[in-house]
Amino acid sequence: MASRLPESRLVGADGEGALVVIPTFNERENLPVIVDRLLTAQTAIHVLVVDDSSPDGTGDVADQLAADDAAGRIHVMHRTVKDGLGKAYLAGFAWGLERDYAVIVEMDADGSHAPEQLHRLLDAIKDGADLVIGSRYVPGGQLVNWPKRREFLSKGANTYARLALGAKVKDITAGYRAFRREVLEKIGLDQVESAGYCFQIDLAWRSLQNGFTIREVPITFTERAICESKMDGGVIAESFLNVARWGIAGRLAKFARK
């Protein structure tokens, strides 16, 4: 269990007081690499692997990593259903909030989010931001080895979300982010239904609607080297329809207040 840190230092030296939630499904080869890089970059940080009963044995690998970590920094949650990235993150958030971590971080298992750049997100939290997004599309952000089709879809989705929601976040679909625990406690996680990558837009939108400050910091996003992306047409359709619905609801609410 993490001890509560003074408000003046939400995250201590080397990541003390922060939890990184890493959802996994068939990431047996990637997981040991990313966990090692993370604990090398932030030696006091804690990790929660949320495995959705991976048939390739990722859960067993996670259990072994936890057993081998004498410092007790690695934790594992085994879920019996695979019902989307969003649900896995929600389970991880609930676990972290119960254990009083001051900051909870989202990170992919595939190496696309560099653990060596996590300090940028944590520094922005220390500087007063409520939600920090590791952004590909602010000055200094980079894409490495990403197919042009994926880049086109990503930039298009972000442009669409900005226009539909009236939000100024340049990379609202990004999945490398850090939350103050107070954000997750307030934004109504029990009402979140988004299951795919739309989950990222959903939580950012809820954060904005609740008056929290979002800051973007530049990161280098690297296409996974092992296995394939889990993005599919259903994920894109869910995002398109939900964003339209949220945008209309937001504009109606603003009109009603006038």
Coordinates of C-alpha atoms in Angstrom, one line a residue:
M1 CA 0.0 0.0 0.0
A2 CA 1.3 3.4 -0.9
S3 CA 1.5 6.0 1.8
R4 CA -0.1 9.4 1.3
L5 CA 2.4 12.0 0.4
P6 CA 2.2 15.7 1.5
E7 CA 0.2 17.8 -0.9
S8 CA 3.4 19.8 -1.8
R9 CA 5.0 16.6 -3.2
L10 CA 2.3 14.5 -4.8
V11 CA 5.0 12.2 -6.3
G12 CA 8.3 11.7 -4.5
A13 CA 11.7 11.0 -5.7
D14 CA 11.9 8.2 -8.4
G15 CA 8.1 7.9 -8.7
E16 CA 7.3 7.3 -5.0
G17 CA 3.5 7.6 -4.5
A18 CA 2.6 6.9 -8.1
L19 CA 1.0 3.8 -9.7
V20 CA 1.3 2.8 -13.3
V21 CA -1.6 0.7 -14.6
I22 CA -0.6 -1.5 -17.6
P23 CA -3.5 -3.5 -19.2
T24 CA -2.4 -6.6 -21.0
F25 CA -3.7 -9.1 -23.5
N26 CA -1.2 -11.4 -25.2
E27 CA 1.8 -9.3 -24.3
R28 CA 4.1 -12.1 -23.0
E29 CA 7.2 -10.9 -24.9
N30 CA 6.6 -7.1 -24.4
L31 CA 5.7 -7.1 -20.7
P32 CA 9.1 -8.0 -19.1
V33 CA 10.9 -5.4 -21.3
I34 CA 8.5 -2.5 -20.5
V35 CA 8.4 -3.3 -16.7
D36 CA 12.2 -3.4 -16.5
R37 CA 12.5 -0.1 -18.4
L38 CA 9.9 1.5 -16.1
L39 CA 11.5 0.4 -12.9
T40 CA 14.9 1.5 -14.1
A41 CA 13.5 4.9 -15.0
Q42 CA 11.4 5.4 -11.8
T43 CA 12.9 3.1 -9.2
A44 CA 10.3 3.7 -6.5
I45 CA 7.2 3.6 -8.6
H46 CA 4.6 0.8 -8.4
V47 CA 3.1 -1.1 -11.3
L48 CA -0.2 -2.9 -11.6
V49 CA -0.5 -5.3 -14.5
V50 CA -4.2 -5.9 -15.4
D51 CA -4.3 -9.1 -17.4
D52 CA -7.5 -10.2 -19.2
S53 CA -6.8 -13.9 -19.1
S54 CA -4.3 -13.8 -22.0
P55 CA -4.1 -17.2 -23.7
D56 CA -0.4 -16.7 -24.4
G57 CA 0.4 -16.8 -20.7
T58 CA 1.0 -13.1 -20.1
G59 CA -0.6 -13.4 -16.7
D60 CA 1.9 -16.1 -15.6
V61 CA 4.7 -13.9 -16.7
A62 CA 3.3 -11.0 -14.7
D63 CA 3.0 -13.2 -11.6
Q64 CA 6.6 -14.2 -12.0
L65 CA 7.8 -10.6 -12.3
A66 CA 5.9 -9.8 -9.1
A67 CA 7.4 -12.8 -7.3
D68 CA 10.9 -11.8 -8.3
D69 CA 10.5 -8.2 -7.2
A70 CA 11.8 -8.1 -3.6
A71 CA 10.8 -4.5 -3.2
G72 CA 7.1 -5.3 -3.7
R73 CA 6.6 -2.7 -6.5
I74 CA 4.9 -5.1 -9.0
H75 CA 1.3 -6.1 -8.6
V76 CA -1.0 -8.2 -10.8
M77 CA -4.8 -8.3 -11.3
H78 CA -6.2 -11.2 -13.2
R79 CA -9.6 -10.6 -14.9
T80 CA -11.7 -13.4 -16.2
V81 CA -13.3 -11.5 -19.1
K82 CA -11.9 -9.4 -22.0
D83 CA -14.3 -6.5 -22.3
G84 CA -12.2 -3.7 -23.6
L85 CA -9.3 -1.5 -22.7
G86 CA -11.5 1.0 -20.8
K87 CA -12.9 -1.7 -18.4
A88 CA -9.4 -2.9 -17.7
Y89 CA -8.3 0.6 -16.8
L90 CA -11.3 1.2 -14.7
A91 CA -10.5 -1.9 -12.7
G92 CA -6.9 -0.8 -12.3
F93 CA -8.0 2.7 -11.2
A94 CA -10.3 1.3 -8.6
W95 CA -7.5 -0.9 -7.2
G96 CA -5.1 2.1 -7.1
L97 CA -7.7 4.4 -5.4
E98 CA -8.4 1.8 -2.7
R99 CA -4.7 1.8 -1.9
D100 CA -4.3 5.6 -1.7
Y101 CA -1.8 6.3 -4.5
A102 CA -1.5 10.0 -5.1
V103 CA -1.1 9.7 -8.9
I104 CA -2.3 7.0 -11.3
V105 CA -0.7 6.6 -14.7
E106 CA -1.9 4.9 -17.9
M107 CA 0.7 3.1 -20.0
D108 CA 0.6 0.6 -22.8
A109 CA 2.5 -2.7 -22.5
D110 CA 3.8 -2.6 -26.1
G111 CA 6.6 -0.1 -25.7
S112 CA 4.8 2.7 -27.6
H113 CA 5.0 4.8 -24.4
A114 CA 8.6 5.4 -23.3
P115 CA 9.0 4.9 -19.6
E116 CA 12.1 7.1 -19.8
Q117 CA 9.7 10.0 -20.6
L118 CA 7.3 9.4 -17.7
H119 CA 9.1 12.1 -15.7
R120 CA 7.7 14.7 -18.0
L121 CA 4.1 13.7 -17.0
L122 CA 5.0 13.5 -13.3
D123 CA 6.8 16.9 -13.4
A124 CA 3.7 18.5 -14.9
I125 CA 1.5 17.0 -12.1
K126 CA 3.9 18.4 -9.5
D127 CA 3.6 21.7 -11.3
G128 CA -0.1 21.8 -10.7
A129 CA -1.8 20.0 -13.6
D130 CA -4.7 17.7 -12.8
L131 CA -4.5 15.5 -15.8
V132 CA -1.3 15.3 -18.0
I133 CA -1.4 13.8 -21.4
G134 CA 1.7 12.6 -23.2
S135 CA 1.1 14.1 -26.6
R136 CA 2.2 13.3 -30.1
Y137 CA 0.9 16.5 -31.5
V138 CA 2.3 19.3 -29.5
P139 CA 5.7 20.9 -30.3
G140 CA 8.4 18.3 -29.5
G141 CA 6.1 15.3 -29.9
Q142 CA 7.1 12.7 -32.4
L143 CA 5.9 9.6 -34.2
V144 CA 8.3 6.7 -34.9
N145 CA 7.6 3.9 -37.4
W146 CA 3.9 4.6 -37.5
P147 CA 2.1 3.7 -40.8
K148 CA 0.8 6.8 -42.6
R149 CA -2.7 5.3 -42.5
R150 CA -2.6 5.1 -38.7
E151 CA -1.2 8.6 -38.5
F152 CA -4.0 10.0 -40.8
L153 CA -6.7 8.2 -38.7
S154 CA -5.2 9.5 -35.4
K155 CA -4.9 13.1 -36.5
G156 CA -8.4 13.0 -38.1
A157 CA -9.9 11.6 -34.9
N158 CA -8.3 14.3 -32.8
T159 CA -9.4 17.0 -35.1
Y160 CA -12.9 15.6 -35.1
A161 CA -13.0 15.4 -31.3
R162 CA -11.7 19.0 -30.9
L163 CA -14.4 20.3 -33.3
A164 CA -17.2 18.2 -31.9
L165 CA -16.5 18.9 -28.2
G166 CA -15.0 22.3 -28.4
A167 CA -12.0 21.1 -26.5
K168 CA -8.5 22.5 -27.1
V169 CA -6.6 19.3 -26.3
K170 CA -4.5 18.4 -29.4
D171 CA -4.1 14.7 -28.6
I172 CA -7.3 13.8 -26.7
T173 CA -7.1 10.1 -27.9
A174 CA -3.6 9.5 -26.4
G175 CA -3.2 6.7 -23.9
Y176 CA -0.1 7.9 -22.0
R177 CA -1.5 10.0 -19.2
A178 CA -1.2 10.8 -15.5
F179 CA -4.1 11.6 -13.2
R180 CA -4.2 13.1 -9.8
R181 CA -6.3 10.8 -7.7
E182 CA -8.8 13.6 -7.0
V183 CA -9.7 13.6 -10.7
L184 CA -10.5 10.0 -10.8
E185 CA -12.5 10.3 -7.6
K186 CA -14.7 13.0 -9.0
I187 CA -15.4 12.4 -12.6
G188 CA -17.8 9.5 -12.2
L189 CA -15.9 6.4 -13.2
D190 CA -18.9 4.2 -12.3
Q191 CA -20.8 5.9 -15.2
V192 CA -18.1 5.3 -17.8
E193 CA -19.3 2.8 -20.5
S194 CA -16.6 3.4 -23.2
A195 CA -14.9 0.1 -23.8
G196 CA -12.3 0.9 -26.5
Y197 CA -10.0 3.7 -27.3
C198 CA -12.9 6.1 -27.0
F199 CA -12.3 5.6 -23.2
Q200 CA -9.4 8.1 -23.5
I201 CA -11.6 10.8 -25.0
D202 CA -14.3 10.1 -22.4
L203 CA -12.1 10.6 -19.4
A204 CA -10.5 13.7 -20.8
W205 CA -13.9 15.2 -21.6
R206 CA -15.2 14.3 -18.1
S207 CA -12.1 16.0 -16.6
L208 CA -12.8 19.2 -18.6
Q209 CA -16.5 19.2 -17.7
N210 CA -15.5 19.0 -14.0
G211 CA -13.2 21.9 -14.2
F212 CA -9.9 20.1 -14.0
T213 CA -6.8 21.4 -15.7
I214 CA -5.4 19.3 -18.6
R215 CA -1.8 19.8 -19.7
E216 CA -0.1 18.2 -22.7
V217 CA 3.6 17.3 -22.7
P218 CA 5.6 16.1 -25.7
I219 CA 6.4 12.4 -26.0
T220 CA 7.9 10.1 -28.6
F221 CA 5.4 7.5 -29.7
T222 CA 6.9 4.4 -31.2
E223 CA 5.0 1.8 -33.1
R224 CA 5.0 -1.6 -31.4
A225 CA 7.7 -3.9 -32.6
I226 CA 6.1 -7.2 -31.4
C227 CA 2.5 -8.4 -32.3
E228 CA -0.1 -6.2 -33.9
S229 CA -2.2 -3.2 -32.9
K230 CA -5.6 -4.1 -31.4
M231 CA -7.4 -1.2 -33.1
D232 CA -10.4 -2.2 -35.2
G233 CA -13.4 -0.8 -37.0
G234 CA -15.7 -1.2 -34.0
V235 CA -13.4 0.9 -31.9
I236 CA -13.5 3.7 -34.5
A237 CA -17.3 3.6 -34.8
E238 CA -17.8 3.7 -31.0
S239 CA -15.6 6.8 -30.8
F240 CA -17.3 8.6 -33.7
L241 CA -20.8 8.1 -32.3
N242 CA -20.0 8.8 -28.7
V243 CA -18.0 12.0 -29.4
A244 CA -21.0 13.3 -31.5
R245 CA -23.4 12.6 -28.7
W246 CA -21.2 14.2 -26.1
G247 CA -20.6 17.3 -28.3
I248 CA -24.4 17.8 -28.8
A249 CA -25.1 17.3 -25.1
G250 CA -22.4 19.8 -24.2
R251 CA -23.7 22.5 -26.5
L252 CA -27.3 22.0 -25.4
A253 CA -26.2 22.3 -21.8
K254 CA -24.3 25.5 -22.6
F255 CA -27.3 26.9 -24.4
A256 CA -29.6 26.1 -21.5
R257 CA -27.4 28.1 -19.1
K258 CA -27.7 31.3 -21.2

